[in-house]
Coordinates of C-alpha atoms and ligand atoms in Angstrom, one line a residue:
M23 CA -54.2 -215.7 -30.4
K24 CA -56.9 -214.9 -33.0
L25 CA -57.9 -217.3 -36.0
R26 CA -57.5 -215.1 -39.2
I27 CA -59.9 -216.0 -42.0
A28 CA -59.9 -214.7 -45.7
I29 CA -63.5 -214.3 -47.3
Q30 CA -64.2 -212.7 -50.8
K31 CA -64.5 -208.7 -50.6
S32 CA -67.4 -208.4 -52.8
G33 CA -69.3 -210.7 -55.3
R34 CA -71.2 -213.7 -55.1
L35 CA -69.7 -215.3 -52.1
Y36 CA -69.4 -212.3 -49.8
E37 CA -72.9 -212.1 -48.6
E38 CA -73.3 -215.6 -47.6
S39 CA -69.7 -215.9 -46.2
V40 CA -70.5 -213.0 -43.9
S41 CA -73.9 -214.5 -42.9
L42 CA -72.6 -217.8 -42.0
L43 CA -70.3 -216.1 -39.6
K44 CA -73.1 -214.2 -38.1
E45 CA -75.3 -217.3 -38.0
C46 CA -72.2 -219.0 -36.1
G47 CA -72.9 -216.0 -33.4
I48 CA -69.7 -214.2 -34.5
D49 CA -70.4 -210.5 -34.7
L50 CA -68.3 -208.5 -37.1
R51 CA -67.4 -204.8 -36.6
N52 CA -67.3 -202.3 -39.5
V53 CA -67.9 -204.8 -42.3
K54 CA -68.4 -201.6 -44.3
D55 CA -64.7 -200.8 -44.6
R56 CA -64.3 -204.1 -46.3
L57 CA -60.4 -204.6 -45.9
R58 CA -60.0 -206.0 -42.4
T59 CA -62.3 -206.5 -39.3
E60 CA -62.5 -208.5 -36.1
S61 CA -65.0 -209.8 -33.8
D62 CA -65.7 -208.8 -30.2
N63 CA -67.2 -212.1 -29.2
F64 CA -65.0 -214.7 -30.8
P65 CA -61.2 -214.4 -31.6
L66 CA -61.4 -214.0 -35.2
E67 CA -59.9 -211.8 -37.5
V68 CA -61.4 -211.3 -41.2
F69 CA -59.5 -210.2 -44.1
F70 CA -61.6 -209.3 -47.4
L71 CA -60.0 -210.4 -50.6
R72 CA -60.5 -211.1 -54.2
D73 CA -61.5 -214.7 -54.5
D74 CA -58.6 -215.6 -56.7
D75 CA -56.2 -214.5 -54.2
I76 CA -57.6 -216.7 -51.1
P77 CA -55.8 -219.8 -51.9
Q78 CA -52.6 -218.2 -52.0
Y79 CA -53.0 -216.4 -48.9
V80 CA -54.2 -219.4 -47.0
E81 CA -51.3 -221.5 -48.4
D82 CA -48.8 -218.8 -47.3
G83 CA -50.2 -218.7 -43.8
V84 CA -51.2 -214.9 -44.1
A85 CA -54.8 -216.1 -43.2
D86 CA -55.2 -219.2 -41.5
I87 CA -58.4 -220.5 -43.1
G88 CA -60.6 -219.0 -46.2
I89 CA -63.9 -219.3 -47.9
V90 CA -63.4 -220.0 -51.7
G91 CA -65.2 -221.8 -54.4
Q92 CA -63.8 -225.2 -55.3
N93 CA -63.4 -223.8 -59.0
V94 CA -61.0 -221.2 -57.9
L95 CA -59.3 -223.8 -55.6
L96 CA -58.8 -226.1 -58.0
E97 CA -57.6 -223.6 -60.9
K98 CA -55.2 -222.0 -58.4
N99 CA -53.8 -225.5 -57.3
R100 CA -52.4 -224.5 -54.0
D101 CA -51.3 -226.7 -51.3
V102 CA -54.0 -226.1 -48.6
E103 CA -56.5 -228.5 -47.1
T104 CA -60.3 -228.4 -47.7
V105 CA -62.0 -228.8 -44.1
E106 CA -65.6 -228.3 -44.9
E107 CA -68.1 -228.0 -47.8
L108 CA -70.4 -224.9 -47.2
G109 CA -73.2 -225.5 -49.4
F110 CA -73.6 -222.4 -51.1
G111 CA -72.2 -220.7 -54.3
K112 CA -73.2 -223.7 -56.2
C113 CA -72.3 -223.9 -59.8
R114 CA -70.5 -226.0 -62.4
L115 CA -67.7 -225.4 -64.9
S116 CA -69.1 -226.7 -68.2
I117 CA -68.1 -226.7 -71.7
A118 CA -70.6 -224.6 -73.8
V119 CA -70.6 -224.5 -77.8
P120 CA -72.9 -222.3 -80.1
R121 CA -76.4 -223.9 -80.6
A122 CA -76.0 -224.5 -84.1
L123 CA -72.8 -226.6 -83.8
N124 CA -73.1 -230.3 -84.4
Y125 CA -71.7 -231.5 -81.3
E126 CA -71.0 -235.1 -81.0
G127 CA -69.0 -235.6 -77.7
I128 CA -65.6 -234.5 -76.4
A129 CA -63.8 -235.4 -79.6
S130 CA -65.6 -232.4 -81.2
L131 CA -63.5 -230.1 -79.3
R132 CA -60.4 -231.2 -81.3
G133 CA -58.3 -228.1 -82.7
K134 CA -61.0 -225.8 -81.3
R135 CA -60.4 -222.5 -79.7
I136 CA -61.7 -222.6 -76.2
A137 CA -62.1 -219.4 -74.3
T138 CA -62.1 -219.8 -70.5
S139 CA -60.8 -218.1 -67.3
Y140 CA -60.1 -221.5 -66.0
P141 CA -57.0 -222.6 -68.3
F142 CA -55.4 -224.8 -65.6
I143 CA -58.9 -227.0 -65.1
V144 CA -59.6 -227.1 -68.8
N145 CA -56.2 -228.2 -69.9
A146 CA -56.2 -231.1 -67.4
Y147 CA -59.6 -232.0 -68.5
L148 CA -58.7 -232.2 -72.1
K149 CA -55.5 -234.0 -71.4
Q150 CA -57.6 -236.4 -69.6
H151 CA -59.8 -237.3 -72.5
N152 CA -56.8 -237.2 -75.0
V153 CA -58.0 -233.9 -76.8
S154 CA -55.6 -231.1 -78.0
A155 CA -57.5 -228.0 -78.3
D156 CA -56.4 -224.2 -78.0
I157 CA -57.0 -222.6 -74.7
H158 CA -57.7 -218.8 -74.6
E159 CA -57.5 -217.2 -71.3
I160 CA -59.9 -214.3 -70.7
S161 CA -60.8 -213.1 -67.4
G162 CA -64.4 -212.0 -67.9
S163 CA -67.4 -212.1 -70.1
V164 CA -66.1 -215.5 -71.6
E165 CA -69.7 -216.1 -72.8
I166 CA -69.5 -213.3 -75.6
A167 CA -66.1 -214.9 -77.0
P168 CA -67.7 -217.0 -79.7
G169 CA -70.1 -214.3 -80.7
I170 CA -67.2 -211.8 -81.4
G171 CA -65.1 -214.6 -83.1
L172 CA -62.7 -214.8 -80.5
A173 CA -63.1 -218.4 -80.0
D174 CA -65.2 -221.3 -81.1
V175 CA -66.4 -222.6 -77.9
V176 CA -66.3 -221.5 -74.1
A177 CA -65.7 -223.3 -70.8
D178 CA -67.3 -221.1 -68.1
L179 CA -69.2 -221.2 -64.9
V180 CA -73.0 -222.1 -65.1
S181 CA -75.8 -221.5 -62.5
S182 CA -79.3 -221.2 -64.1
G183 CA -77.8 -221.3 -67.6
S184 CA -79.6 -218.2 -68.6
T185 CA -76.3 -216.3 -69.7
L186 CA -75.2 -219.3 -72.1
F187 CA -78.8 -219.2 -73.4
M188 CA -78.9 -215.4 -74.0
N189 CA -75.4 -215.8 -76.0
G190 CA -76.7 -218.5 -78.1
L191 CA -74.7 -221.3 -76.6
K192 CA -75.7 -224.7 -75.4
E193 CA -74.0 -226.5 -72.5
V194 CA -72.3 -230.0 -73.7
E195 CA -70.1 -231.2 -70.9
T196 CA -69.6 -230.5 -67.0
I197 CA -66.1 -230.3 -66.3
L198 CA -66.6 -229.8 -62.5
K199 CA -69.3 -229.2 -60.0
S200 CA -68.3 -226.4 -57.5
Q201 CA -69.6 -225.0 -54.1
A202 CA -68.0 -222.9 -51.5
V203 CA -65.8 -224.6 -49.0
L204 CA -63.6 -223.7 -46.0
I205 CA -60.0 -224.2 -46.6
K206 CA -57.2 -224.1 -44.0
N207 CA -53.2 -223.5 -44.0
K208 CA -51.7 -227.1 -43.7
N209 CA -49.3 -225.7 -40.8
S210 CA -51.5 -223.6 -39.0
D211 CA -51.2 -224.0 -35.3
K212 CA -54.6 -222.8 -34.2
D213 CA -56.5 -226.3 -34.5
D214 CA -58.4 -225.5 -31.4
L215 CA -60.1 -222.3 -32.7
L216 CA -60.7 -223.9 -36.0
K217 CA -62.3 -226.7 -34.2
K218 CA -64.6 -224.4 -32.3
L219 CA -65.6 -222.6 -35.4
L220 CA -66.2 -225.8 -37.2
F221 CA -68.3 -227.2 -34.6
R222 CA -70.6 -224.0 -35.0
I223 CA -70.6 -224.3 -38.7
R224 CA -71.5 -227.7 -38.5
S225 CA -74.6 -227.0 -36.2
V226 CA -75.8 -224.3 -38.4
K227 CA -75.5 -226.4 -41.7
K228 CA -77.3 -229.2 -39.9
A229 CA -80.2 -226.9 -38.5
K230 CA -80.6 -225.4 -42.0
R231 CA -81.4 -228.8 -43.1
T232 CA -83.7 -229.7 -40.4
K233 CA -87.3 -228.5 -39.3
Y234 CA -89.1 -228.5 -35.9
V235 CA -92.6 -230.1 -36.4
L236 CA -95.2 -229.9 -33.6
L237 CA -98.8 -231.6 -34.4
N238 CA -101.6 -232.8 -32.7
A239 CA -102.8 -236.5 -32.7
P240 CA -105.8 -238.4 -31.4
N241 CA -104.5 -240.8 -28.8
D242 CA -105.6 -243.8 -30.5
K243 CA -103.3 -242.8 -33.7
L244 CA -100.5 -241.8 -31.6
K245 CA -98.5 -245.2 -32.3
E246 CA -98.8 -244.9 -36.1
V247 CA -97.6 -241.1 -35.9
I248 CA -94.9 -241.6 -33.6
A249 CA -93.7 -244.5 -35.8
L250 CA -93.1 -241.9 -38.7
L251 CA -90.9 -239.5 -36.6
P252 CA -87.4 -239.9 -35.9
G253 CA -86.7 -236.9 -33.4
M254 CA -83.2 -236.5 -31.8
K255 CA -83.9 -239.4 -29.6
S256 CA -87.4 -240.0 -29.7
P257 CA -90.5 -237.4 -30.1
T258 CA -92.0 -235.5 -27.4
V259 CA -95.5 -236.2 -26.6
L260 CA -97.5 -234.0 -24.2
P261 CA -101.2 -234.2 -23.3
L262 CA -103.6 -231.7 -24.6
A263 CA -106.2 -229.8 -22.5
E264 CA -108.8 -231.8 -24.8
S265 CA -108.8 -235.1 -23.3
G266 CA -108.0 -238.0 -26.0
W267 CA -105.6 -235.8 -27.7
S268 CA -101.7 -235.3 -27.7
S269 CA -99.2 -233.0 -28.9
V270 CA -96.1 -234.3 -30.6
H271 CA -92.9 -232.4 -31.3
S272 CA -90.2 -233.8 -33.2
V273 CA -87.4 -233.0 -35.9
L274 CA -87.6 -233.5 -39.6
N275 CA -84.8 -233.7 -42.4
E276 CA -85.4 -231.4 -45.4
D277 CA -84.8 -234.5 -47.8
E278 CA -87.9 -236.4 -46.2
F279 CA -90.0 -233.4 -45.3
W280 CA -92.8 -233.2 -47.7
D281 CA -93.3 -237.0 -47.8
K282 CA -93.3 -237.2 -44.1
I283 CA -96.0 -234.4 -43.6
E284 CA -98.2 -236.3 -46.0
Q285 CA -97.9 -239.5 -44.3
L286 CA -98.5 -237.9 -40.9
K287 CA -101.5 -236.4 -42.3
A288 CA -102.7 -239.4 -43.5
A289 CA -102.0 -241.2 -40.2
G290 CA -104.4 -238.6 -38.4
A291 CA -102.2 -235.9 -37.6
Q292 CA -103.8 -232.5 -37.4
G293 CA -102.5 -228.7 -36.8
I294 CA -99.1 -229.2 -38.0
L295 CA -96.7 -226.5 -37.4
V296 CA -93.2 -226.5 -38.8
V297 CA -90.8 -224.2 -37.1
P298 CA -87.2 -223.3 -38.6
I299 CA -84.3 -224.3 -36.2
E300 CA -81.5 -221.8 -35.6
N301 CA -78.9 -224.2 -34.4
M302 CA -78.6 -227.9 -33.7
I303 CA -76.3 -229.2 -31.0
L304 CA -76.1 -233.0 -31.1
Ligands
LIG242 O1 -63.8 -209.8 -57.6 P1 -63.4 -211.2 -57.3 O2 -62.4 -211.8 -58.1 O3 -63.2 -211.7 -56.0 O4 -65.0 -212.1 -57.9 P2 -65.2 -212.7 -59.2 O5 -65.7 -211.8 -60.2 O6 -64.0 -213.6 -59.7 O7 -66.0 -213.9 -58.8 P3 -67.8 -213.9 -58.4 O8 -68.3 -212.9 -57.3 O9 -68.7 -213.6 -59.8 O10 -67.9 -215.3 -58.2 C1 -67.4 -216.0 -57.1 C2 -67.7 -217.4 -56.9 O11 -68.9 -217.5 -57.0 C3 -67.3 -218.3 -58.2 O12 -65.8 -218.6 -58.3 C4 -68.1 -219.4 -58.1 O13 -67.3 -220.4 -57.1 C5 -69.2 -218.9 -57.3 N1 -70.5 -218.9 -58.3 C6 -71.6 -219.5 -58.2 C7 -70.4 -218.2 -59.5 C8 -71.9 -218.7 -60.1 N2 -72.5 -219.2 -59.3 C9 -72.2 -217.8 -61.4 N3 -73.0 -218.1 -62.0 N4 -69.7 -217.4 -60.2 C10 -69.7 -217.0 -61.6 N5 -71.2 -217.0 -62.0 C11 -71.2 -216.4 -63.2 C12 -70.7 -217.0 -64.5 O14 -69.3 -216.7 -64.8 C13 -71.7 -216.5 -65.7 O15 -71.2 -215.2 -66.2 O16 -72.7 -216.2 -63.7 C14 -72.8 -216.4 -65.1 C15 -73.8 -217.5 -65.3 O17 -74.9 -217.7 -64.6 P4 -76.3 -218.0 -65.0 O18 -77.3 -218.1 -63.7 O19 -76.8 -217.3 -66.1 O20 -75.8 -219.6 -65.6
LIG243 ZN1 -62.2 -213.7 -59.0

């Protein structure tokens, strides 16, 4: 029995979907032909599809699981289950208006023509805010619609904001924040395999957020230094060849990383080495 996963064939989620599987220790054969492939060292079969089709393939059970942006998942409104947020492909679906427009809140959208590739989400958003407007569905290059007179405003995906800027638009509302997620078919009978894969995905994610830190400290400062370090249980302390000094090993979280390094230096730590962690099994 193989677990069948649908991932994007090419585009913004492709590279990171494939690397995630690689980081999970799953080797894929012939990724180049990009229709279907399988792994020799994990019971996984991979289908490469347009991202828009992935929710349906998973709902229908043609694939057991899939990787897709939350934006697409919500728009397609398919009956699948989200099992994990993957932390890449981050963007937001926003309303943007011509820079010169005097925007005074959502009510300013009343009666406007809104160009978007996300009619379902935008419609729900407008309804929720009691605003009626005219939605024009466009499949690509939404940002040029106001410039060519096709629409008054747009609802489009944004990451850096430079596309909007270059097209004379300003972002005024965020409808939704999105990232890539792992979804699954609700009736899949391959939960054991999915559990195995999820265990690997979670340890890769955790490792990415964590660094391994090695440092030297004089023994009379050890107490202070150790108090700053969490470690998996508690830090490892080893004597250095030079008497009166110890080497301390521990792990640090990305969020607190720079603060801790400063505090460690202030507490007397020296020769601080920071090493990436490939996997973290708890
Ligand atoms: O061929 P297929 O249908 O599979 O791909 P696609 O063309 O529909 O999608 P693709 O590859 O462009 O994007 C896949 C997914 O990546 C999206 O569904 C989002 O979940 C996610 N993602 C993350 C983005 C962006 N960031 C993003 N910036 N998708 C699109 N954009 C576009 C946006 O539409 C706009 O044109 O990038 C432009 C804006 O970028 P900034 O940086 O200038 O703001
Ligand atoms: Zn698409």
